[in-house]
């Protein structure tokens, strides 16, 4: 999924990028990809630390689940024509503005823009309900992956962590985005800020705030992010950073058209501790993505969480068709309902024009989130041209 400033022909989606640049990585389940760490000075490239010697007191700070009360939502304004191309950029900006204005009805939104000119354009598009700032420069709009993860300690204290964003394994320039997490935490008045020793993205794992994480292996146990690290070492670091005690590893799928190496947030999400929702293909659907979605579902169905509970796995189904989109483009369209954005009072998800499946998804999500209103938005440009959804472009900041 994500476009690249290295892309010689702008306007490719997150799922079509690798083909466009001529990548030759082999597709496969739980496979590795070659690559180097982006920042030679980052903790992730400094060798494998002695975890027992660097860990703070376990459980002091925890990244709360997304169901916990929010202080605000962070977003980033796309403005690079070298990433998007001029005509497509306007369309993507339209979807970002639409989503930001909707979220701002229910909680504050801070939009980071790259300089004063782009900030002015963002303010014009988003309106007065969205706070736009130019003090945190950005390369692109994928705040879920570049932004900070805020932690709380249950006693009113907060800090923040970062995951050393390196452009999804050096596939996109991250010269500005690699600093977004630390700068956003500073803007929010949250300190200290602690970078992780491993490299990855917020969209690459799910967390319930109650001790459990789950993720696909392909975007973590991967030499383009964490060369020389074993799965056990990556797991130990992530558990420590999130204040968790249990990791559930799901099978992933390496597709040369997917820049994220199979982020979990397009397929399965925590609803709350002990409850997960997974999106499944139609019963007769074949192909590697369908196979992978079923494998993730089966892994979660058979898993227990940090408290020893067998996970309750709710399901919904992919849309059968995308009537607003050419059939030839369906394979690179992120048709994910579960890539939702949760606010303090709503769950904002996508609608794709498949009337029956859109309605069924809205009903399933509504039943999973009693007391919250489900809102469906047409974000076709973001899902289709961008290959990402609402969750990919937002990051929640919890209340202490």
Short mmCIF file of C-alpha atoms in Angstrom, two decimals:
data_model
loop_
_atom_site.label_atom_id
_atom_site.label_comp_id
_atom_site.label_asym_id
_atom_site.label_seq_id
_atom_site.Cartn_x
_atom_site.Cartn_y
_atom_site.Cartn_z
CA UNK A 1 0.00 0.00 0.00
CA UNK A 2 1.74 3.87 -0.28
CA UNK A 3 3.15 5.97 -3.10
CA UNK A 4 6.81 6.86 -3.42
CA UNK A 5 8.85 9.94 -4.09
CA UNK A 6 11.10 7.55 -6.00
CA UNK A 7 8.23 6.67 -8.30
CA UNK A 8 9.21 7.74 -11.83
CA UNK A 9 5.54 8.05 -12.80
CA UNK A 10 3.51 9.67 -9.97
CA UNK A 11 0.06 8.52 -9.02
CA UNK A 12 0.56 4.87 -8.16
CA UNK A 13 -1.34 3.40 -5.23
CA UNK A 14 0.10 1.78 -2.16
CA UNK A 15 -0.64 -1.61 -3.72
CA UNK A 16 0.67 -0.79 -7.20
CA UNK A 17 3.87 0.99 -6.20
CA UNK A 18 6.27 -1.90 -6.19
CA UNK A 19 5.31 -3.05 -9.66
CA UNK A 20 5.76 0.51 -10.91
CA UNK A 21 9.36 0.71 -9.69
CA UNK A 22 10.18 -2.73 -10.98
CA UNK A 23 10.56 -4.55 -7.67
CA UNK A 24 11.38 -8.24 -7.95
CA UNK A 25 10.64 -9.36 -4.41
CA UNK A 26 8.94 -12.74 -4.50
CA UNK A 27 5.42 -12.99 -3.13
CA UNK A 28 4.81 -15.51 -0.41
CA UNK A 29 3.44 -16.15 3.02
CA UNK A 30 5.74 -15.11 5.88
CA UNK A 31 8.68 -14.38 3.59
CA UNK A 32 11.55 -11.91 4.07
CA UNK A 33 12.53 -8.89 1.97
CA UNK A 34 16.04 -7.56 1.57
CA UNK A 35 16.83 -3.98 2.53
CA UNK A 36 18.78 -1.69 4.83
CA UNK A 37 17.73 0.54 7.70
CA UNK A 38 17.08 4.12 6.60
CA UNK A 39 18.78 5.87 9.50
CA UNK A 40 22.28 4.63 10.25
CA UNK A 41 22.10 6.35 13.61
CA UNK A 42 18.72 4.99 14.68
CA UNK A 43 18.34 2.57 17.58
CA UNK A 44 17.04 -0.04 15.17
CA UNK A 45 20.34 -0.12 13.30
CA UNK A 46 22.56 -0.02 16.37
CA UNK A 47 22.58 -3.77 16.89
CA UNK A 48 20.46 -5.99 19.05
CA UNK A 49 20.26 -4.54 22.57
CA UNK A 50 20.39 -6.52 25.76
CA UNK A 51 16.70 -6.12 26.50
CA UNK A 52 16.98 -6.97 30.16
CA UNK A 53 19.51 -4.19 30.59
CA UNK A 54 17.50 -1.40 28.97
CA UNK A 55 13.90 -2.05 29.94
CA UNK A 56 12.14 0.37 32.24
CA UNK A 57 9.82 -0.92 34.91
CA UNK A 58 7.36 -3.18 33.13
CA UNK A 59 3.79 -1.98 32.91
CA UNK A 60 4.48 1.62 34.02
CA UNK A 61 3.24 3.06 30.73
CA UNK A 62 0.83 1.41 28.30
CA UNK A 63 -0.39 2.35 24.82
CA UNK A 64 -4.16 2.31 25.40
CA UNK A 65 -6.50 0.68 22.94
CA UNK A 66 -8.22 2.91 20.41
CA UNK A 67 -11.50 2.47 22.28
CA UNK A 68 -10.07 4.51 25.20
CA UNK A 69 -11.13 8.18 25.39
CA UNK A 70 -9.31 10.46 22.94
CA UNK A 71 -7.95 13.94 23.48
CA UNK A 72 -7.65 14.49 19.72
CA UNK A 73 -6.79 12.91 16.38
CA UNK A 74 -3.64 13.67 14.39
CA UNK A 75 -3.54 13.82 10.59
CA UNK A 76 -1.13 14.99 7.86
CA UNK A 77 -1.87 16.98 4.72
CA UNK A 78 -0.56 15.47 1.46
CA UNK A 79 1.09 18.10 -0.74
CA UNK A 80 3.84 16.43 -2.76
CA UNK A 81 3.29 16.29 -6.52
CA UNK A 82 6.36 14.07 -6.80
CA UNK A 83 4.44 11.47 -4.80
CA UNK A 84 0.93 11.97 -6.17
CA UNK A 85 1.08 13.94 -9.39
CA UNK A 86 -0.90 17.17 -9.72
CA UNK A 87 -4.36 15.89 -10.68
CA UNK A 88 -4.38 12.94 -8.30
CA UNK A 89 -3.07 15.05 -5.42
CA UNK A 90 -6.20 17.22 -5.55
CA UNK A 91 -8.41 14.13 -5.33
CA UNK A 92 -6.51 12.67 -2.37
CA UNK A 93 -6.59 16.03 -0.60
CA UNK A 94 -10.36 16.03 -1.07
CA UNK A 95 -10.74 12.72 0.76
CA UNK A 96 -8.34 13.79 3.52
CA UNK A 97 -10.33 16.99 4.03
CA UNK A 98 -13.64 15.11 4.00
CA UNK A 99 -12.42 12.69 6.66
CA UNK A 100 -10.84 15.41 8.81
CA UNK A 101 -14.04 17.48 8.81
CA UNK A 102 -16.08 14.43 9.80
CA UNK A 103 -13.77 13.48 12.68
CA UNK A 104 -13.72 17.10 13.88
CA UNK A 105 -17.47 16.89 14.57
CA UNK A 106 -16.69 14.51 17.43
CA UNK A 107 -13.18 15.35 18.67
CA UNK A 108 -10.40 17.85 17.92
CA UNK A 109 -8.24 17.24 14.85
CA UNK A 110 -4.70 18.55 14.35
CA UNK A 111 -3.52 18.51 10.73
CA UNK A 112 0.22 18.79 10.05
CA UNK A 113 1.05 20.57 6.79
CA UNK A 114 4.37 21.01 5.04
CA UNK A 115 5.00 24.76 5.33
CA UNK A 116 2.81 27.82 5.43
CA UNK A 117 1.59 27.66 1.82
CA UNK A 118 0.35 24.10 2.18
CA UNK A 119 -1.08 24.92 5.61
CA UNK A 120 -3.14 27.69 4.03
CA UNK A 121 -4.45 25.27 1.39
CA UNK A 122 -5.30 22.72 4.08
CA UNK A 123 -7.20 25.32 6.12
CA UNK A 124 -9.20 26.33 3.08
CA UNK A 125 -10.11 22.70 2.33
CA UNK A 126 -10.75 21.54 5.90
CA UNK A 127 -12.47 24.58 7.34
CA UNK A 128 -12.26 26.19 10.73
CA UNK A 129 -13.10 23.08 12.77
CA UNK A 130 -9.73 21.47 11.93
CA UNK A 131 -6.55 22.90 13.49
CA UNK A 132 -3.86 23.09 10.81
CA UNK A 133 -0.23 23.63 11.82
CA UNK A 134 2.88 24.18 9.68
CA UNK A 135 5.47 23.60 12.41
CA UNK A 136 5.68 19.82 11.78
CA UNK A 137 6.75 19.27 8.14
CA UNK A 138 5.58 16.06 6.45
CA UNK A 139 6.35 14.06 3.33
CA UNK A 140 2.93 12.45 3.04
CA UNK A 141 -0.41 11.73 4.72
CA UNK A 142 0.11 8.35 6.45
CA UNK A 143 0.04 9.52 10.08
CA UNK A 144 -0.78 6.04 11.41
CA UNK A 145 2.69 4.92 10.36
CA UNK A 146 4.79 8.03 10.96
CA UNK A 147 3.03 9.48 14.00
CA UNK A 148 3.66 8.97 17.73
CA UNK A 149 2.07 6.33 19.90
CA UNK A 150 1.02 7.98 23.14
CA UNK A 151 1.20 6.02 26.39
CA UNK A 152 -0.52 6.53 29.75
CA UNK A 153 0.25 5.22 33.23
CA UNK A 154 -3.19 5.30 34.84
CA UNK A 155 -2.16 8.09 37.21
CA UNK A 156 -2.48 11.04 34.84
CA UNK A 157 0.96 10.65 33.32
CA UNK A 158 1.69 10.43 29.61
CA UNK A 159 4.67 9.84 27.39
CA UNK A 160 5.14 8.81 23.77
CA UNK A 161 7.05 6.31 21.68
CA UNK A 162 8.05 6.09 18.03
CA UNK A 163 8.71 3.14 15.75
CA UNK A 164 11.60 4.61 13.70
CA UNK A 165 9.55 5.02 10.54
CA UNK A 166 11.81 4.38 7.53
CA UNK A 167 9.42 4.68 4.61
CA UNK A 168 8.16 1.08 4.75
CA UNK A 169 11.62 -0.41 4.39
CA UNK A 170 13.10 2.47 2.35
CA UNK A 171 10.41 2.29 -0.34
CA UNK A 172 9.42 5.94 0.07
CA UNK A 173 11.41 8.99 1.09
CA UNK A 174 10.90 9.71 4.80
CA UNK A 175 13.24 12.67 5.24
CA UNK A 176 10.53 14.62 7.10
CA UNK A 177 8.15 11.86 8.17
CA UNK A 178 10.87 10.13 10.21
CA UNK A 179 10.75 13.09 12.62
CA UNK A 180 6.96 13.46 12.81
CA UNK A 181 6.49 11.22 15.85
CA UNK A 182 8.92 13.12 18.04
CA UNK A 183 7.76 16.54 16.84
CA UNK A 184 4.08 15.75 17.32
CA UNK A 185 4.76 14.49 20.84
CA UNK A 186 6.62 17.71 21.60
CA UNK A 187 3.77 19.82 20.20
CA UNK A 188 1.36 17.88 22.42
CA UNK A 189 3.53 18.66 25.45
CA UNK A 190 4.21 14.98 26.03
CA UNK A 191 7.62 13.85 27.21
CA UNK A 192 9.75 11.92 27.34
CA UNK A 193 9.73 10.60 23.80
CA UNK A 194 11.32 7.17 23.39
CA UNK A 195 12.23 5.64 20.03
CA UNK A 196 11.92 1.89 19.78
CA UNK A 197 14.91 -0.29 18.96
CA UNK A 198 12.89 -1.94 16.20
CA UNK A 199 11.61 -0.30 13.04
CA UNK A 200 8.03 -0.53 11.86
CA UNK A 201 4.72 1.28 11.53
CA UNK A 202 1.64 1.83 13.64
CA UNK A 203 -0.55 0.22 10.99
CA UNK A 204 1.53 -2.91 11.29
CA UNK A 205 0.13 -4.06 14.61
CA UNK A 206 -3.03 -4.01 16.70
CA UNK A 207 -3.12 -3.42 20.46
CA UNK A 208 -5.92 -3.63 23.01
CA UNK A 209 -4.36 -1.65 25.89
CA UNK A 210 -4.93 -4.70 28.08
CA UNK A 211 -1.71 -6.58 27.42
CA UNK A 212 -2.20 -8.06 23.94
CA UNK A 213 -0.74 -7.24 20.52
CA UNK A 214 -1.23 -8.95 17.19
CA UNK A 215 0.57 -8.43 13.90
CA UNK A 216 1.61 -10.09 10.67
CA UNK A 217 5.19 -11.31 10.62
CA UNK A 218 5.96 -10.00 7.13
CA UNK A 219 6.19 -6.31 8.05
CA UNK A 220 8.31 -6.87 11.17
CA UNK A 221 10.48 -9.95 10.72
CA UNK A 222 11.83 -8.40 7.59
CA UNK A 223 15.35 -7.27 6.73
CA UNK A 224 14.10 -4.06 5.11
CA UNK A 225 13.15 -2.87 8.59
CA UNK A 226 14.89 -5.05 11.18
CA UNK A 227 17.95 -6.74 9.67
CA UNK A 228 19.52 -9.31 11.98
CA UNK A 229 16.61 -9.36 14.43
CA UNK A 230 14.83 -12.58 15.29
CA UNK A 231 11.08 -12.72 15.77
CA UNK A 232 11.58 -13.29 19.49
CA UNK A 233 13.75 -10.18 19.81
CA UNK A 234 11.29 -8.04 17.88
CA UNK A 235 8.45 -9.38 20.00
CA UNK A 236 10.26 -8.57 23.25
CA UNK A 237 10.89 -5.00 22.17
CA UNK A 238 7.34 -4.38 20.99
CA UNK A 239 5.83 -5.83 24.14
CA UNK A 240 8.04 -3.62 26.24
CA UNK A 241 7.31 -0.47 24.27
CA UNK A 242 3.53 -1.05 24.34
CA UNK A 243 3.40 -2.18 27.98
CA UNK A 244 2.02 -5.53 26.84
CA UNK A 245 2.74 -9.16 27.70
CA UNK A 246 1.30 -11.25 24.85
CA UNK A 247 2.01 -11.15 21.11
CA UNK A 248 -0.07 -13.07 18.59
CA UNK A 249 1.78 -13.50 15.30
CA UNK A 250 -0.41 -13.87 12.22
CA UNK A 251 0.73 -15.15 8.85
CA UNK A 252 1.42 -12.38 6.40
CA UNK A 253 1.62 -12.12 2.66
CA UNK A 254 4.39 -10.46 0.66
CA UNK A 255 2.99 -9.02 -2.53
CA UNK A 256 5.29 -6.91 -4.72
CA UNK A 257 2.35 -4.51 -5.14
CA UNK A 258 1.99 -3.85 -1.39
CA UNK A 259 4.49 -1.39 0.03
CA UNK A 260 3.49 -2.15 3.64
CA UNK A 261 4.34 -5.87 3.48
CA UNK A 262 0.81 -6.67 4.71
CA UNK A 263 -0.29 -4.31 7.46
CA UNK A 264 -2.76 -6.02 9.77
CA UNK A 265 -5.11 -3.01 10.05
CA UNK A 266 -6.63 -3.72 6.64
CA UNK A 267 -7.72 -7.21 7.69
CA UNK A 268 -8.34 -7.48 11.44
CA UNK A 269 -8.81 -4.99 14.28
CA UNK A 270 -9.36 -4.96 18.00
CA UNK A 271 -12.84 -3.79 18.93
CA UNK A 272 -12.02 -3.89 22.62
CA UNK A 273 -10.04 -6.26 24.87
CA UNK A 274 -11.02 -9.83 24.09
CA UNK A 275 -12.97 -8.91 20.93
CA UNK A 276 -11.61 -8.70 17.37
CA UNK A 277 -13.27 -8.08 14.02
CA UNK A 278 -11.82 -9.70 10.90
CA UNK A 279 -12.77 -9.04 7.30
CA UNK A 280 -13.16 -12.09 5.08
CA UNK A 281 -13.46 -12.59 1.33
CA UNK A 282 -16.51 -14.16 -0.25
CA UNK A 283 -16.71 -17.90 0.46
CA UNK A 284 -15.73 -18.86 -3.08
CA UNK A 285 -12.98 -16.24 -3.50
CA UNK A 286 -9.54 -17.54 -4.37
CA UNK A 287 -6.12 -15.97 -4.65
CA UNK A 288 -3.35 -15.14 -2.19
CA UNK A 289 -5.06 -12.20 -0.47
CA UNK A 290 -8.18 -14.28 0.17
CA UNK A 291 -6.05 -17.14 1.48
CA UNK A 292 -4.13 -14.77 3.72
CA UNK A 293 -7.29 -13.18 5.17
CA UNK A 294 -8.65 -16.61 6.08
CA UNK A 295 -5.32 -17.60 7.63
CA UNK A 296 -5.29 -14.47 9.80
CA UNK A 297 -8.87 -15.17 10.86
CA UNK A 298 -8.04 -18.77 11.77
CA UNK A 299 -5.00 -17.70 13.77
CA UNK A 300 -7.07 -15.25 15.81
CA UNK A 301 -9.94 -17.70 16.34
CA UNK A 302 -7.50 -20.11 17.93
CA UNK A 303 -5.63 -17.54 20.02
CA UNK A 304 -5.88 -16.46 23.63
CA UNK A 305 -4.99 -12.99 24.87
CA UNK A 306 -2.79 -11.77 27.70
CA UNK A 307 -5.54 -12.45 30.22
CA UNK A 308 -6.03 -16.02 29.00
CA UNK A 309 -9.31 -15.28 27.22
CA UNK A 310 -10.08 -17.02 23.95
CA UNK A 311 -10.55 -14.19 21.49
CA UNK A 312 -14.08 -13.54 20.27
CA UNK A 313 -13.63 -13.01 16.54
CA UNK A 314 -16.45 -11.19 14.77
CA UNK A 315 -16.50 -11.12 10.99
CA UNK A 316 -17.75 -9.10 8.05
CA UNK A 317 -17.29 -9.68 4.35
CA UNK A 318 -15.58 -7.83 1.53
CA UNK A 319 -17.79 -5.96 -0.91
CA UNK A 320 -18.70 -8.07 -3.94
CA UNK A 321 -18.14 -5.24 -6.35
CA UNK A 322 -16.88 -1.67 -6.61
CA UNK A 323 -19.40 -0.05 -8.97
CA UNK A 324 -17.71 3.36 -8.93
CA UNK A 325 -14.38 1.86 -9.97
CA UNK A 326 -13.26 0.20 -13.23
CA UNK A 327 -13.11 -3.58 -12.93
CA UNK A 328 -9.48 -3.52 -14.05
CA UNK A 329 -8.60 -1.51 -10.92
CA UNK A 330 -10.25 -3.70 -8.31
CA UNK A 331 -7.13 -5.71 -7.56
CA UNK A 332 -5.27 -2.63 -6.25
CA UNK A 333 -8.26 -1.13 -4.40
CA UNK A 334 -8.15 -1.42 -0.61
CA UNK A 335 -11.74 -2.61 -0.06
CA UNK A 336 -11.40 -2.70 3.71
CA UNK A 337 -14.28 -1.82 6.01
CA UNK A 338 -12.20 -2.66 9.10
CA UNK A 339 -9.72 0.11 8.35
CA UNK A 340 -12.10 2.30 10.32
CA UNK A 341 -11.44 5.37 12.46
CA UNK A 342 -12.79 5.22 15.99
CA UNK A 343 -13.63 8.52 17.71
CA UNK A 344 -15.09 9.17 21.13
CA UNK A 345 -18.64 8.68 19.88
CA UNK A 346 -18.47 7.24 16.37
CA UNK A 347 -16.85 4.66 14.13
CA UNK A 348 -16.12 6.07 10.69
CA UNK A 349 -15.75 3.45 7.98
CA UNK A 350 -15.91 3.32 4.22
CA UNK A 351 -18.77 2.64 1.82
CA UNK A 352 -17.89 1.34 -1.60
CA UNK A 353 -21.18 1.47 -3.50
CA UNK A 354 -22.05 -2.22 -3.01
CA UNK A 355 -25.39 -1.49 -1.38
CA UNK A 356 -25.93 -4.87 0.27
CA UNK A 357 -22.39 -5.33 1.57
CA UNK A 358 -22.10 -1.69 2.70
CA UNK A 359 -25.29 -2.10 4.74
CA UNK A 360 -24.15 -5.42 6.20
CA UNK A 361 -20.80 -3.95 7.19
CA UNK A 362 -22.46 -0.97 8.85
CA UNK A 363 -24.75 -3.30 10.80
CA UNK A 364 -21.89 -5.56 11.88
CA UNK A 365 -19.73 -2.67 13.03
CA UNK A 366 -22.67 -1.06 14.81
CA UNK A 367 -23.37 -4.28 16.71
CA UNK A 368 -19.70 -4.52 17.68
CA UNK A 369 -19.63 -0.94 19.02
CA UNK A 370 -22.83 -0.47 21.04
CA UNK A 371 -23.40 3.16 21.93
CA UNK A 372 -21.38 4.49 18.99
CA UNK A 373 -22.77 5.78 15.72
CA UNK A 374 -21.40 4.19 12.54
CA UNK A 375 -20.72 6.66 9.74
CA UNK A 376 -19.83 5.54 6.22
CA UNK A 377 -17.93 7.82 3.87
CA UNK A 378 -17.09 7.54 0.20
CA UNK A 379 -13.28 7.68 0.35
CA UNK A 380 -12.74 6.00 -2.98
CA UNK A 381 -9.76 8.13 -3.97
CA UNK A 382 -7.92 7.33 -0.76
CA UNK A 383 -8.77 3.60 -0.90
CA UNK A 384 -8.37 3.27 -4.66
CA UNK A 385 -5.62 5.64 -5.75
CA UNK A 386 -3.93 5.71 -2.35
CA UNK A 387 -4.34 2.08 -1.36
CA UNK A 388 -5.03 3.11 2.25
CA UNK A 389 -8.03 4.06 4.36
CA UNK A 390 -9.11 6.23 7.26
CA UNK A 391 -7.14 4.34 9.87
CA UNK A 392 -3.97 4.65 7.79
CA UNK A 393 -4.13 8.47 7.80
CA UNK A 394 -5.04 9.08 11.45
CA UNK A 395 -3.45 8.64 14.86
CA UNK A 396 -5.39 9.05 18.09
CA UNK A 397 -3.99 10.86 21.12
CA UNK A 398 -5.55 9.44 24.31
CA UNK A 399 -6.55 11.33 27.39
CA UNK A 400 -4.29 10.69 30.41
#
